[in-house]
C-alpha cells in the first residue's frame, strides 16, 4: 500500500514539475510581471496568500517529519522548492516519506515472496545480510507478517520487536537480526496433519481418533513428514542460497506456536543436522497427551549441541497446558537438557492462546537463541 501511495505522490511531483517549468517558461518568455499578476486584485491576494500559507505549512511539515523519521537533507527539498515549485517538491517529499515509513515498518529490511509445492513463503531479509546471518524458519506463515491474512487479525509482531522505539530501544536487540522464513500451510483443513508429529500419530491412530469432532481434520492424510522434508531439504537451502547465507545448525532455528510448537520440536528431531534450536510457544503437548510427550522427547537429539525453548500460558486453550508442559520439561531434564543452558521453559501467567499473547513475549525466546550463537567469524 505504501508503495502505491509513493507512486501516486511521485506522479503528482512529475506533474507539478512539468507544469511549473512549462508555465514559468511561457511567463518569462512573454516578460510577464509576477508581482502585478499575484497582487493586482483582491482575488489575487487571496490566492497568493493561500499559496504562501500552504507553502509555509508544507515546509514546516517537511522539517518536522524529516526529524521524526530520520530523513536527511531536508534542506534540499526546501531549496528545490525555490528553484522549481512546491507543487513538485512537496509531493516528492511525501513520496519519499512513504518509502521511509515502509522501511521503518519493515525494520529496515524487506519482504520477498516465493512459492514451494503449494506453500507460500514470505521471507524477511534483514538490512545487514552476510553468509553468517542466523536463520529462523516459522510455521503458520500467514500469521507472521500480515494482519490481513492472519487467522485472528494479529501477527507475531516480529517486525515491531525489531524496530527501535521512540527512545531507541529494540526488543529483539541482538546485533545480528535473523533471516526469517515464514512458511504458510496448505490450509486450515490440513494444518493438523502437517504440523502434528507424523511418526507418532501414524503409530498411534487413537490420537487422531480421540479428538473432538470439531477438531477432526478435514483431510486425514498424513502430511507432516513431507512438510518437514520440504522445509529442511528444499525451502531452507533454496532461500539460504539465494541470499548467500551459509547454513549451520548452530545458527538455524525453527519456531512456531501451539501445533507449530510441536512441529518445531519434531522438525529438530527429524533434522538435527539442520536445526540447532527449536522455539516453541504454547507447545500443544495435549495432542496425544503422555504418548506424545514420551515418544517425542525420546526422539530428541542428545543435549549439548541442540537447544529447546518451550512455554505455556494459563488462559484460554493454554489453561489445559501447564501439567503437560511440566511433564515434558521433566522428561527433557531427565535426558540431560539443562535449564538456562540448552533448555528454557516457563509459564506465562495470565496469558492466552493467540498471536497477541505470543507477540507480547516474542523477543524472549529469540533473544535467548541469538544470545547463544557463536561469535561472528
XYZ file of C-alpha atoms in Angstrom:
377
model
C 0.000 0.000 0.000
C 2.783 2.448 0.846
C 4.455 1.726 -2.479
C 1.208 2.620 -4.252
C 0.907 5.846 -2.278
C 4.530 6.668 -3.067
C 3.842 6.105 -6.773
C 0.826 8.429 -6.549
C 2.908 11.204 -4.963
C 5.747 10.701 -7.445
C 3.225 11.132 -10.259
C 1.935 14.357 -8.704
C 5.505 15.568 -8.339
C 6.231 14.991 -12.019
C 3.036 16.802 -12.997
C 3.919 19.678 -10.658
C 7.435 19.897 -12.069
C 6.263 19.884 -15.694
C 3.503 22.441 -15.197
C 5.729 24.735 -13.117
C 8.508 24.828 -15.674
C 6.179 24.976 -18.671
C 4.086 27.893 -17.477
C 7.020 29.673 -15.854
C 8.877 29.381 -19.134
C 5.979 30.940 -21.027
C 5.683 33.736 -18.453
C 9.398 34.545 -18.656
C 9.439 34.499 -22.448
C 6.484 36.887 -22.530
C 8.113 39.150 -19.961
C 5.167 38.953 -17.604
C 5.364 40.642 -14.190
C 4.833 38.131 -11.356
C 4.180 40.779 -8.703
C 1.465 42.530 -10.651
C -0.088 39.188 -11.563
C -0.056 37.945 -7.977
C -1.256 41.057 -6.201
C -3.220 43.088 -8.765
C -6.667 42.390 -7.320
C -8.199 41.198 -4.075
C -8.720 37.787 -5.669
C -5.006 37.634 -6.480
C -4.224 38.493 -2.855
C -6.479 35.681 -1.622
C -4.898 33.101 -3.926
C -1.359 34.314 -3.298
C -1.736 34.337 0.470
C -3.398 30.924 0.346
C -0.414 29.555 -1.576
C 2.027 31.259 0.786
C 0.360 29.835 3.891
C 0.210 26.358 2.339
C 3.892 26.633 1.356
C 4.928 27.657 4.883
C 2.859 24.811 6.330
C 4.428 22.407 3.826
C 7.949 23.482 4.746
C 7.140 23.117 8.440
C 5.686 19.663 7.834
C 8.768 18.576 5.890
C 11.115 19.767 8.642
C 9.065 18.090 11.391
C 8.575 14.780 9.566
C 12.184 14.627 8.409
C 13.339 14.984 12.002
C 10.768 12.473 13.301
C 11.532 9.831 10.682
C 15.268 10.386 10.402
C 15.106 11.659 6.807
C 18.298 13.505 5.938
C 18.976 16.627 3.834
C 15.514 18.125 4.172
C 17.089 21.447 3.220
C 17.433 20.114 -0.344
C 13.654 19.819 -0.623
C 13.269 23.398 0.595
C 15.967 24.635 -1.805
C 14.365 22.810 -4.727
C 11.042 24.407 -3.837
C 12.572 27.796 -4.583
C 14.141 26.604 -7.829
C 11.151 24.645 -9.126
C 7.868 24.786 -7.199
C 6.259 23.409 -4.060
C 3.861 21.639 -6.429
C 6.821 19.456 -7.429
C 8.925 19.150 -4.282
C 6.195 18.661 -1.673
C 4.629 15.612 -3.411
C 8.179 14.331 -3.960
C 8.846 14.654 -0.225
C 5.574 12.845 0.534
C 6.613 10.013 -1.792
C 9.988 9.690 -0.082
C 8.217 9.822 3.274
C 6.048 6.834 2.282
C 9.144 4.866 1.323
C 10.790 5.810 4.612
C 7.708 4.709 6.567
C 7.709 1.395 4.711
C 11.367 0.915 5.578
C 10.604 1.615 9.247
C 7.618 -0.747 9.230
C 9.834 -3.477 7.771
C 12.511 -2.833 10.421
C 14.907 -1.661 7.728
C 14.616 -4.875 5.737
C 12.318 -6.148 3.009
C 9.863 -8.989 2.478
C 10.151 -11.214 -0.580
C 7.547 -13.808 -1.565
C 8.012 -17.284 -3.032
C 6.050 -20.497 -3.501
C 7.180 -24.076 -2.931
C 4.884 -27.032 -3.623
C 1.713 -25.069 -2.897
C 3.141 -23.339 0.171
C 3.531 -19.581 0.067
C 6.769 -18.475 1.715
C 7.355 -14.929 2.987
C 10.996 -14.081 3.638
C 12.071 -11.103 5.727
C 15.538 -10.063 4.645
C 17.463 -8.099 7.296
C 19.329 -4.943 6.261
C 22.783 -6.292 7.159
C 22.926 -9.674 5.460
C 26.013 -11.844 5.144
C 26.901 -15.528 4.995
C 26.811 -15.885 8.792
C 23.329 -14.384 9.205
C 21.196 -16.579 11.512
C 18.062 -18.132 10.017
C 14.660 -18.622 11.650
C 12.054 -20.860 9.989
C 8.493 -20.140 11.166
C 5.342 -22.257 10.813
C 1.874 -20.778 10.138
C 3.469 -18.156 7.919
C 0.222 -16.324 7.219
C 0.213 -15.182 10.859
C 3.773 -13.869 10.890
C 3.829 -10.559 8.986
C 0.416 -9.557 7.622
C -2.599 -8.890 9.882
C -4.973 -9.021 6.908
C -4.071 -12.680 6.309
C -3.713 -13.747 9.937
C -6.252 -16.146 11.410
C -7.309 -13.708 14.130
C -6.228 -10.411 12.571
C -2.974 -10.132 14.545
C 0.612 -11.138 13.824
C 3.574 -12.319 15.845
C 4.847 -8.739 15.988
C 8.336 -9.741 14.893
C 8.935 -6.611 12.843
C 7.655 -4.381 15.625
C 10.024 -6.116 18.045
C 12.969 -5.386 15.758
C 12.164 -1.692 15.319
C 13.631 0.887 17.720
C 11.031 2.712 19.792
C 10.980 6.474 20.436
C 13.970 6.234 22.781
C 15.919 3.853 20.544
C 15.209 0.634 22.479
C 14.777 -2.516 20.396
C 13.067 -5.526 21.974
C 14.937 -8.006 19.773
C 18.261 -6.403 20.499
C 20.866 -8.734 19.019
C 23.210 -7.062 16.559
C 22.643 -9.829 14.010
C 18.994 -9.956 13.015
C 17.871 -13.277 11.519
C 16.677 -14.037 8.039
C 13.063 -15.073 8.737
C 11.411 -17.697 6.533
C 7.659 -17.766 7.211
C 6.061 -20.830 5.606
C 2.302 -20.877 5.060
C 0.412 -24.126 5.473
C -1.625 -25.657 2.685
C -4.819 -24.660 4.504
C -6.767 -24.926 7.731
C -8.113 -28.353 6.763
C -4.637 -29.880 6.530
C -2.908 -27.943 9.329
C -3.095 -30.634 11.999
C -1.782 -33.327 9.683
C 1.086 -31.097 8.507
C 2.145 -29.880 11.937
C 1.431 -32.946 14.075
C 4.325 -35.400 14.560
C 3.512 -37.984 11.887
C 5.754 -40.740 13.212
C 3.760 -40.612 16.436
C 0.180 -40.108 15.252
C 0.594 -42.727 12.497
C 1.853 -45.281 15.018
C -0.924 -44.304 17.424
C -4.069 -43.669 15.345
C -6.072 -43.210 18.528
C -4.502 -39.751 18.867
C -6.496 -38.501 15.877
C -9.493 -40.749 16.504
C -9.962 -39.414 20.039
C -10.013 -35.763 19.009
C -13.379 -33.988 19.452
C -15.483 -33.798 16.315
C -14.792 -30.079 15.845
C -11.035 -30.775 15.794
C -11.149 -33.695 13.375
C -9.025 -32.850 10.308
C -10.997 -32.314 7.117
C -8.333 -34.316 5.286
C -6.752 -37.044 7.479
C -3.922 -37.789 5.038
C -0.583 -37.778 6.919
C 1.480 -34.847 5.648
C 3.918 -33.968 8.393
C 6.983 -35.840 7.185
C 6.596 -34.480 3.663
C 6.155 -30.982 5.096
C 9.239 -31.257 7.309
C 11.249 -32.594 4.376
C 10.060 -29.682 2.243
C 11.259 -27.221 4.883
C 14.626 -28.812 5.576
C 15.666 -30.064 2.147
C 14.091 -27.622 -0.279
C 12.809 -24.331 1.153
C 15.598 -23.652 3.646
C 18.578 -24.447 1.377
C 16.994 -22.696 -1.617
C 16.303 -19.481 0.303
C 19.708 -19.537 2.002
C 21.471 -19.961 -1.334
C 19.502 -17.116 -2.897
C 20.648 -14.682 -0.215
C 24.181 -16.007 0.147
C 23.693 -17.371 3.667
C 25.844 -20.299 4.750
C 23.649 -22.690 6.713
C 24.869 -24.057 10.013
C 22.660 -25.732 12.660
C 24.229 -23.553 15.352
C 22.689 -20.521 13.583
C 19.438 -22.113 12.390
C 16.238 -22.248 14.441
C 12.712 -23.458 13.770
C 9.765 -21.937 15.604
C 6.021 -21.882 15.974
C 3.114 -21.883 18.377
C 0.624 -24.486 19.578
C 0.745 -27.278 16.966
C 3.524 -25.243 15.365
C 5.398 -25.594 18.646
C 5.155 -29.368 18.406
C 6.168 -29.173 14.741
C 9.260 -27.175 15.688
C 10.458 -29.784 18.172
C 9.547 -32.583 15.753
C 11.412 -30.809 12.953
C 14.570 -30.594 15.045
C 14.194 -34.264 15.984
C 13.849 -35.283 12.330
C 16.593 -32.968 11.066
C 19.088 -32.391 13.892
C 21.803 -31.690 11.335
C 19.703 -28.775 10.030
C 18.237 -27.117 13.128
C 20.166 -26.383 16.279
C 17.291 -24.733 18.156
C 13.523 -25.220 18.469
C 11.456 -22.273 19.730
C 8.010 -23.452 20.822
C 5.359 -21.048 22.103
C 2.363 -22.564 23.909
C 3.506 -26.021 22.871
C 0.444 -28.207 22.286
C 1.577 -31.147 24.419
C -2.077 -32.230 24.954
C -2.000 -33.532 21.358
C -1.638 -37.185 22.306
C -1.002 -36.338 25.960
C 1.562 -38.627 27.647
C 2.038 -40.659 24.472
C 3.256 -37.651 22.519
C 5.368 -36.400 25.424
C 7.133 -39.743 25.819
C 7.568 -40.510 22.125
C 8.604 -37.016 21.021
C 11.102 -36.430 23.812
C 12.545 -39.878 23.095
C 13.309 -38.654 19.572
C 15.279 -35.665 20.842
C 18.917 -35.349 19.788
C 21.456 -35.603 22.565
C 21.770 -32.424 24.642
C 24.751 -30.158 24.235
C 24.529 -29.153 20.586
C 20.774 -28.555 20.469
C 18.584 -26.138 22.383
C 14.862 -26.011 23.193
C 12.523 -23.246 24.299
C 9.056 -24.358 25.374
C 6.455 -22.333 27.250
C 2.764 -22.023 28.026
C 0.207 -19.531 29.197
C -2.625 -20.102 31.659
C -5.683 -18.686 29.876
C -7.938 -19.889 27.044
C -6.639 -23.130 25.486
C -3.383 -22.683 27.379
C -5.267 -23.271 30.632
C -5.024 -27.020 29.867
C -1.296 -26.958 29.185
C 0.673 -26.475 32.466
C 0.584 -30.091 33.741
C 1.620 -31.484 30.342
C 4.200 -28.738 29.947
C 5.661 -29.728 33.332
C 5.839 -33.407 32.321
C 7.593 -32.549 29.064
C 10.105 -30.324 30.848
C 10.763 -33.026 33.434
C 11.363 -35.566 30.690
C 13.768 -33.235 28.859
C 15.706 -32.656 32.064
C 15.935 -36.422 32.585
C 17.523 -36.614 29.138
C 20.222 -34.188 30.237
C 18.908 -30.866 28.981
C 19.855 -28.135 31.444
C 17.777 -25.104 32.355
C 19.274 -21.819 31.098
C 21.888 -23.746 29.125
C 20.200 -25.722 26.362
C 16.666 -25.690 27.782
C 14.455 -22.718 28.589
C 10.922 -23.192 29.831
C 8.353 -21.049 31.523
C 4.721 -20.461 32.400
C 3.444 -17.024 31.405
C 0.663 -16.452 33.909
C -2.474 -14.667 32.720
C -1.614 -15.021 29.043
C -3.576 -16.963 26.475
C -3.543 -18.684 23.127
C -3.316 -16.289 20.181
C -0.860 -14.120 18.281
C -1.413 -11.091 20.515
C -0.140 -13.033 23.516
C 2.786 -14.562 21.630
C 3.716 -11.164 20.207
C 3.916 -9.781 23.747
C 6.811 -12.162 24.515
C 8.225 -12.880 21.074
C 11.587 -11.325 21.963
C 12.186 -13.662 24.915
C 12.935 -16.894 23.009
C 14.517 -15.087 20.070
C 16.912 -13.101 22.257
C 17.753 -16.314 24.130
C 18.500 -18.081 20.855
C 20.508 -15.219 19.343
C 22.491 -14.636 22.532
C 23.784 -18.196 22.334
C 25.058 -18.001 18.763
C 28.750 -18.497 18.076
C 30.735 -15.321 17.518
C 30.710 -13.914 14.014
C 33.760 -15.185 12.102
